[in-house]
Amino acid sequence: EFCFAPYCELTVDAMTFLLSYMNQLCACNCNVSLAFDAEHTINQFEQDGFFKYLSPAVTVFHAGSVFVNGLPLAGILSDRIIKIVNISTDISDRTVPARLTDAILNTVKDKSFTKLFNIAAYTIIAELVDNILQHSSTKIDGFAGVEISNGGKIIRIAISDSGTGILQTLRPALITELPKLNRLKDIELLIEVFRKGVSCHGQGRGCGLKTSADWAIKFDATLEIRLSNTRIALFPDNGKYELNNPIRFVDLLPILGTHICFTFNLDI
């Protein structure tokens, strides 16, 4: 059971991650339920498109309206827009990058800036979605989402899948193709993936994640990656994502797939 208290607000990467995790549990025939203590919160989840892609096997409970100081709980969540779409490996929808990029461009007030950001956002989304289609090897839908808040000054781009994780895909091939890389620790190998491009298909491939990182770094975006039981946050350092002082959490609850989020704090 997952419980959401009043005032609860999830970022888009938390939503895509939670969708993937709950759908994975349902695929394993686990009993999953959501409990909401405020009607406004459940309405917010509905507005953000969360329930549209949640497995119908999940049971949802809510306690109805909650009152604070005698007034209905309303308008307490921050002013932001979230758009989430599903990524089906059975039906390739090539409109996803354009739809999500348009959601950003239609919200940001500084139209001169959106022209500069347009190519970056579209490329990042397209590359990460293609990575799901090419490498995830799963029958459970993945998710792509964007979040725009504070008038467009904070933008998040999140991608989540339920397939084979980056490192689980890479390591078997690296044993023979690039043994020196295979000896790297997980975090060190991830840095190589995003900085130089590393693929299980050999040299000259695997540039999708690198291309995404290259565009994100131009805007000093923070990069967060959640793998099977590890979460890592990387920060720009002289135009690169370096190993210096990353934030890492290990021995987390296991989850399938790869979950990536770029967070842009824009000066517009």
Tab-separated table of C-alpha atoms in Angstrom:
chain	number	residue	atom	x	y	z
A	1	GLU	CA	0.000	0.000	0.000
A	2	PHE	CA	1.231	3.479	-0.940
A	3	CYS	CA	-0.165	6.320	1.168
A	4	PHE	CA	-0.299	9.967	0.077
A	5	ALA	CA	-0.916	12.607	2.703
A	6	PRO	CA	-2.437	16.070	2.141
A	7	TYR	CA	-0.049	18.544	0.515
A	8	CYS	CA	1.617	15.655	-1.327
A	9	GLU	CA	3.082	16.656	-4.674
A	10	LEU	CA	5.239	14.437	-6.870
A	11	THR	CA	7.705	15.669	-9.457
A	12	VAL	CA	7.369	14.166	-12.928
A	13	ASP	CA	10.327	11.815	-12.428
A	14	ALA	CA	8.773	10.521	-9.210
A	15	MET	CA	5.503	9.931	-11.068
A	16	THR	CA	7.068	8.046	-13.990
A	17	PHE	CA	9.179	6.013	-11.572
A	18	LEU	CA	6.176	5.146	-9.405
A	19	LEU	CA	4.089	4.209	-12.442
A	20	SER	CA	6.797	1.824	-13.611
A	21	TYR	CA	7.235	0.305	-10.180
A	22	MET	CA	3.528	-0.229	-9.519
A	23	ASN	CA	2.953	-1.711	-12.960
A	24	GLN	CA	5.891	-4.040	-12.416
A	25	LEU	CA	4.379	-5.218	-9.130
A	26	CYS	CA	1.023	-5.838	-10.804
A	27	ALA	CA	2.746	-7.798	-13.573
A	28	CYS	CA	4.120	-10.044	-10.811
A	29	ASN	CA	0.572	-10.533	-9.437
A	30	CYS	CA	1.196	-8.453	-6.307
A	31	ASN	CA	-1.731	-6.738	-4.587
A	32	VAL	CA	-1.124	-2.988	-4.915
A	33	SER	CA	-3.220	-0.154	-3.497
A	34	LEU	CA	-3.038	3.634	-3.261
A	35	ALA	CA	-4.520	5.552	-0.331
A	36	PHE	CA	-5.165	9.290	-0.593
A	37	ASP	CA	-5.999	11.443	2.439
A	38	ALA	CA	-7.164	14.441	0.412
A	39	GLU	CA	-9.454	14.762	-2.575
A	40	HIS	CA	-7.402	17.634	-3.919
A	41	THR	CA	-4.303	15.442	-4.029
A	42	ILE	CA	-6.042	12.651	-5.914
A	43	ASN	CA	-7.418	15.237	-8.344
A	44	GLN	CA	-3.899	16.511	-8.901
A	45	PHE	CA	-2.720	12.991	-9.782
A	46	GLU	CA	-5.653	12.665	-12.173
A	47	GLN	CA	-4.864	16.008	-13.787
A	48	ASP	CA	-1.219	15.016	-14.282
A	49	GLY	CA	-2.263	11.852	-16.128
A	50	PHE	CA	-1.075	9.404	-13.484
A	51	PHE	CA	-4.159	7.177	-13.407
A	52	LYS	CA	-4.406	7.011	-17.188
A	53	TYR	CA	-1.360	4.738	-17.327
A	54	LEU	CA	-1.657	2.983	-13.973
A	55	SER	CA	-2.482	-0.729	-14.106
A	56	PRO	CA	-6.225	-1.340	-13.601
A	57	ALA	CA	-5.254	-3.980	-11.055
A	58	VAL	CA	-4.278	-1.232	-8.581
A	59	THR	CA	-6.928	-0.418	-5.969
A	60	VAL	CA	-7.361	3.279	-5.165
A	61	PHE	CA	-8.812	4.507	-1.848
A	62	HIS	CA	-9.486	8.103	-0.880
A	63	ALA	CA	-10.889	9.633	2.277
A	64	GLY	CA	-12.730	12.451	0.557
A	65	SER	CA	-12.307	16.156	1.254
A	66	VAL	CA	-9.872	17.283	3.905
A	67	PHE	CA	-10.300	20.651	5.636
A	68	VAL	CA	-7.589	22.923	7.021
A	69	ASN	CA	-8.728	25.567	9.516
A	70	GLY	CA	-12.297	24.921	8.412
A	71	LEU	CA	-11.591	25.537	4.730
A	72	PRO	CA	-11.363	22.942	1.952
A	73	LEU	CA	-7.856	21.890	1.012
A	74	ALA	CA	-7.525	23.525	-2.402
A	75	GLY	CA	-4.947	25.476	-4.363
A	76	ILE	CA	-2.095	24.390	-2.095
A	77	LEU	CA	0.049	22.736	-4.697
A	78	SER	CA	2.582	24.733	-6.657
A	79	ASP	CA	1.800	26.199	-10.037
A	80	ARG	CA	3.239	23.655	-12.432
A	81	ILE	CA	2.302	21.643	-15.512
A	82	ILE	CA	3.068	17.951	-15.974
A	83	LYS	CA	2.539	15.904	-19.112
A	84	ILE	CA	3.162	12.144	-19.182
A	85	VAL	CA	2.893	9.767	-22.139
A	86	ASN	CA	3.426	6.033	-22.349
A	87	ILE	CA	6.086	4.381	-24.495
A	88	SER	CA	4.876	1.100	-25.970
A	89	THR	CA	7.518	-1.238	-27.367
A	90	ASP	CA	4.815	-2.881	-29.484
A	91	ILE	CA	3.643	0.307	-31.212
A	92	SER	CA	6.305	2.895	-31.930
A	93	ASP	CA	4.830	6.402	-31.567
A	94	ARG	CA	7.235	8.828	-33.217
A	95	THR	CA	5.119	11.822	-32.176
A	96	VAL	CA	6.141	11.592	-28.502
A	97	PRO	CA	9.201	13.909	-28.660
A	98	ALA	CA	7.264	16.601	-30.525
A	99	ARG	CA	4.253	16.376	-28.195
A	100	LEU	CA	6.337	16.720	-25.050
A	101	THR	CA	8.529	19.454	-26.515
A	102	ASP	CA	5.406	21.390	-27.510
A	103	ALA	CA	4.145	21.109	-23.926
A	104	ILE	CA	7.303	22.928	-22.825
A	105	LEU	CA	7.250	25.527	-25.575
A	106	ASN	CA	3.574	26.339	-25.056
A	107	THR	CA	4.152	27.007	-21.361
A	108	VAL	CA	7.392	28.982	-21.236
A	109	LYS	CA	6.615	32.689	-21.487
A	110	ASP	CA	9.990	33.761	-22.910
A	111	LYS	CA	9.446	32.783	-26.548
A	112	SER	CA	12.897	33.946	-27.619
A	113	PHE	CA	14.430	31.463	-25.196
A	114	THR	CA	12.201	28.580	-26.268
A	115	LYS	CA	13.753	28.693	-29.725
A	116	LEU	CA	17.139	27.976	-28.154
A	117	PHE	CA	15.773	25.280	-25.867
A	118	ASN	CA	13.598	23.601	-28.501
A	119	ILE	CA	16.351	21.582	-30.175
A	120	ALA	CA	17.841	20.500	-26.865
A	121	ALA	CA	14.534	19.295	-25.395
A	122	TYR	CA	13.435	17.508	-28.572
A	123	THR	CA	16.791	15.752	-28.984
A	124	ILE	CA	16.983	14.620	-25.361
A	125	ILE	CA	13.455	13.207	-25.392
A	126	ALA	CA	13.879	11.548	-28.802
A	127	GLU	CA	17.164	9.886	-27.830
A	128	LEU	CA	15.895	8.598	-24.496
A	129	VAL	CA	12.631	7.313	-25.968
A	130	ASP	CA	14.565	5.555	-28.731
A	131	ASN	CA	16.752	3.979	-26.064
A	132	ILE	CA	13.643	2.382	-24.538
A	133	LEU	CA	12.463	1.114	-27.916
A	134	GLN	CA	15.851	-0.298	-28.863
A	135	HIS	CA	17.192	-1.700	-25.592
A	136	SER	CA	14.580	-2.114	-22.857
A	137	SER	CA	13.372	-5.599	-23.922
A	138	THR	CA	10.151	-5.366	-21.932
A	139	LYS	CA	6.435	-5.833	-22.518
A	140	ILE	CA	5.571	-3.283	-19.817
A	141	ASP	CA	5.126	0.226	-21.180
A	142	GLY	CA	7.745	2.836	-20.413
A	143	PHE	CA	6.969	6.477	-19.692
A	144	ALA	CA	8.214	9.863	-20.779
A	145	GLY	CA	7.235	13.075	-19.073
A	146	VAL	CA	7.976	16.754	-18.751
A	147	GLU	CA	7.341	19.187	-15.917
A	148	ILE	CA	7.321	22.955	-16.262
A	149	SER	CA	7.163	25.124	-13.164
A	150	ASN	CA	7.928	28.641	-11.984
A	151	GLY	CA	7.027	30.130	-15.347
A	152	GLY	CA	9.400	27.817	-17.187
A	153	LYS	CA	12.443	28.505	-15.039
A	154	ILE	CA	12.462	24.909	-13.810
A	155	ILE	CA	11.984	22.160	-16.391
A	156	ARG	CA	12.301	18.424	-15.841
A	157	ILE	CA	12.520	15.756	-18.527
A	158	ALA	CA	12.001	12.221	-17.222
A	159	ILE	CA	12.172	8.818	-18.884
A	160	SER	CA	11.350	5.521	-17.181
A	161	ASP	CA	11.198	1.926	-18.386
A	162	SER	CA	10.739	-1.549	-16.889
A	163	GLY	CA	13.245	-3.433	-18.973
A	164	THR	CA	16.873	-4.450	-18.739
A	165	GLY	CA	18.906	-1.745	-17.027
A	166	ILE	CA	21.825	0.084	-18.660
A	167	LEU	CA	24.551	-1.795	-16.824
A	168	GLN	CA	22.893	-5.202	-17.143
A	169	THR	CA	22.778	-4.615	-20.900
A	170	LEU	CA	26.345	-3.379	-21.172
A	171	ARG	CA	28.411	-5.589	-18.899
A	172	PRO	CA	28.066	-8.935	-20.747
A	173	ALA	CA	29.271	-7.343	-23.996
A	174	LEU	CA	32.078	-5.429	-22.302
A	175	ILE	CA	33.673	-8.640	-21.021
A	176	THR	CA	35.032	-9.359	-24.481
A	177	GLU	CA	34.667	-6.036	-26.315
A	178	LEU	CA	35.994	-3.552	-23.778
A	179	PRO	CA	37.335	-5.427	-20.724
A	180	LYS	CA	38.962	-2.306	-19.246
A	181	LEU	CA	35.579	-0.606	-19.049
A	182	ASN	CA	33.992	-3.709	-17.576
A	183	ARG	CA	36.376	-3.457	-14.620
A	184	LEU	CA	35.028	-0.016	-13.725
A	185	LYS	CA	32.677	0.414	-10.808
A	186	ASP	CA	29.024	1.035	-11.665
A	187	ILE	CA	29.157	4.787	-11.154
A	188	GLU	CA	32.396	5.117	-13.127
A	189	LEU	CA	30.899	3.123	-15.990
A	190	LEU	CA	27.791	5.314	-16.003
A	191	ILE	CA	29.999	8.375	-16.339
A	192	GLU	CA	31.618	6.809	-19.413
A	193	VAL	CA	28.206	6.048	-20.895
A	194	PHE	CA	27.039	9.636	-20.625
A	195	ARG	CA	30.358	11.300	-21.432
A	196	LYS	CA	31.801	9.143	-24.209
A	197	GLY	CA	29.064	6.799	-25.382
A	198	VAL	CA	29.351	3.082	-24.653
A	199	SER	CA	27.252	0.410	-26.347
A	200	CYS	CA	26.709	-3.328	-26.138
A	201	HIS	CA	26.760	-3.246	-29.961
A	202	GLY	CA	30.398	-2.237	-30.185
A	203	GLN	CA	32.363	0.922	-30.781
A	204	GLY	CA	30.715	3.723	-32.700
A	205	ARG	CA	27.280	2.885	-31.244
A	206	GLY	CA	25.527	3.844	-28.058
A	207	CYS	CA	25.624	7.594	-28.595
A	208	GLY	CA	21.997	8.248	-27.615
A	209	LEU	CA	22.649	8.758	-23.909
A	210	LYS	CA	25.795	10.726	-24.667
A	211	THR	CA	23.911	12.970	-27.099
A	212	SER	CA	21.248	13.634	-24.478
A	213	ALA	CA	23.884	14.477	-21.882
A	214	ASP	CA	25.751	16.732	-24.320
A	215	TRP	CA	22.624	18.826	-24.924
A	216	ALA	CA	21.663	18.898	-21.253
A	217	ILE	CA	25.113	20.027	-20.154
A	218	LYS	CA	24.832	23.083	-22.401
A	219	PHE	CA	22.114	24.312	-20.024
A	220	ASP	CA	23.872	23.095	-16.831
A	221	ALA	CA	21.171	20.506	-16.155
A	222	THR	CA	21.401	18.108	-13.239
A	223	LEU	CA	21.313	14.422	-14.207
A	224	GLU	CA	19.724	11.773	-11.996
A	225	ILE	CA	19.769	8.047	-12.764
A	226	ARG	CA	17.950	5.293	-10.877
A	227	LEU	CA	19.096	1.743	-11.607
A	228	SER	CA	18.197	-1.570	-10.003
A	229	ASN	CA	19.125	-0.626	-6.432
A	230	THR	CA	21.185	2.551	-6.884
A	231	ARG	CA	20.334	6.211	-7.377
A	232	ILE	CA	22.918	8.732	-8.534
A	233	ALA	CA	22.786	12.497	-9.076
A	234	LEU	CA	25.467	14.127	-11.232
A	235	PHE	CA	26.147	17.844	-11.521
A	236	PRO	CA	27.777	19.886	-14.292
A	237	ASP	CA	31.487	20.563	-13.843
A	238	ASN	CA	33.209	22.665	-16.501
A	239	GLY	CA	30.868	21.485	-19.224
A	240	LYS	CA	30.947	17.792	-18.276
A	241	TYR	CA	29.338	15.353	-15.897
A	242	GLU	CA	32.203	14.345	-13.646
A	243	LEU	CA	32.670	11.792	-10.905
A	244	ASN	CA	33.511	14.549	-8.423
A	245	ASN	CA	31.159	14.452	-5.448
A	246	PRO	CA	28.121	12.729	-6.952
A	247	ILE	CA	25.161	12.144	-4.668
A	248	ARG	CA	24.550	8.423	-4.440
A	249	PHE	CA	22.124	6.130	-2.640
A	250	VAL	CA	22.802	2.402	-2.625
A	251	ASP	CA	21.010	-0.771	-1.489
A	252	LEU	CA	17.637	0.698	-2.438
A	253	LEU	CA	14.438	-1.230	-3.080
A	254	PRO	CA	15.043	-3.246	-6.290
A	255	ILE	CA	13.271	-2.095	-9.440
A	256	LEU	CA	13.549	-3.101	-13.078
A	257	GLY	CA	14.672	-0.770	-15.827
A	258	THR	CA	16.427	2.555	-16.101
A	259	HIS	CA	14.984	5.836	-14.841
A	260	ILE	CA	16.554	9.119	-15.954
A	261	CYS	CA	15.740	12.730	-15.172
A	262	PHE	CA	17.343	15.946	-16.391
A	263	THR	CA	16.497	19.032	-14.311
A	264	PHE	CA	17.029	22.459	-15.874
A	265	ASN	CA	17.185	25.609	-13.758
A	266	LEU	CA	16.930	28.266	-16.430
A	267	ASP	CA	17.717	31.957	-16.224
A	268	ILE	CA	14.788	33.309	-18.229
